């Protein structure tokens, strides 16, 4: 029983670490988009939301937080504050 619990805990710790890496990549995508927005470039949110979808699918397997899909209105509001 203890070995099974230890295995489940280890699996969850690995999932959390993977999720954190995925979340960091999502934040990097957002930062790049904000930078391009401030340079006056056209912004395409599809890559961000595709990554969010992949991340959410992973998160749902391990009962981790789901991230919101980003609309242009949400993005512009955020980017203008920076």
C-alpha angles and dihedrals in degrees: 000000000000091000091052092050091047090051092050091048091050091049091050092048090052090048091051091049091050090047091052090052090049091049091050090052089050090053090050090052090051092049091051091049092049090051091051090046091055089049089057096250124146112263124222114194095186095094090049094048092044088055090046090053092051090047092049092050089054092044093052091056090059101031092249125149117290118226122224122247110246122238122201089249091054091046096048092047090052095043094049090056091059 
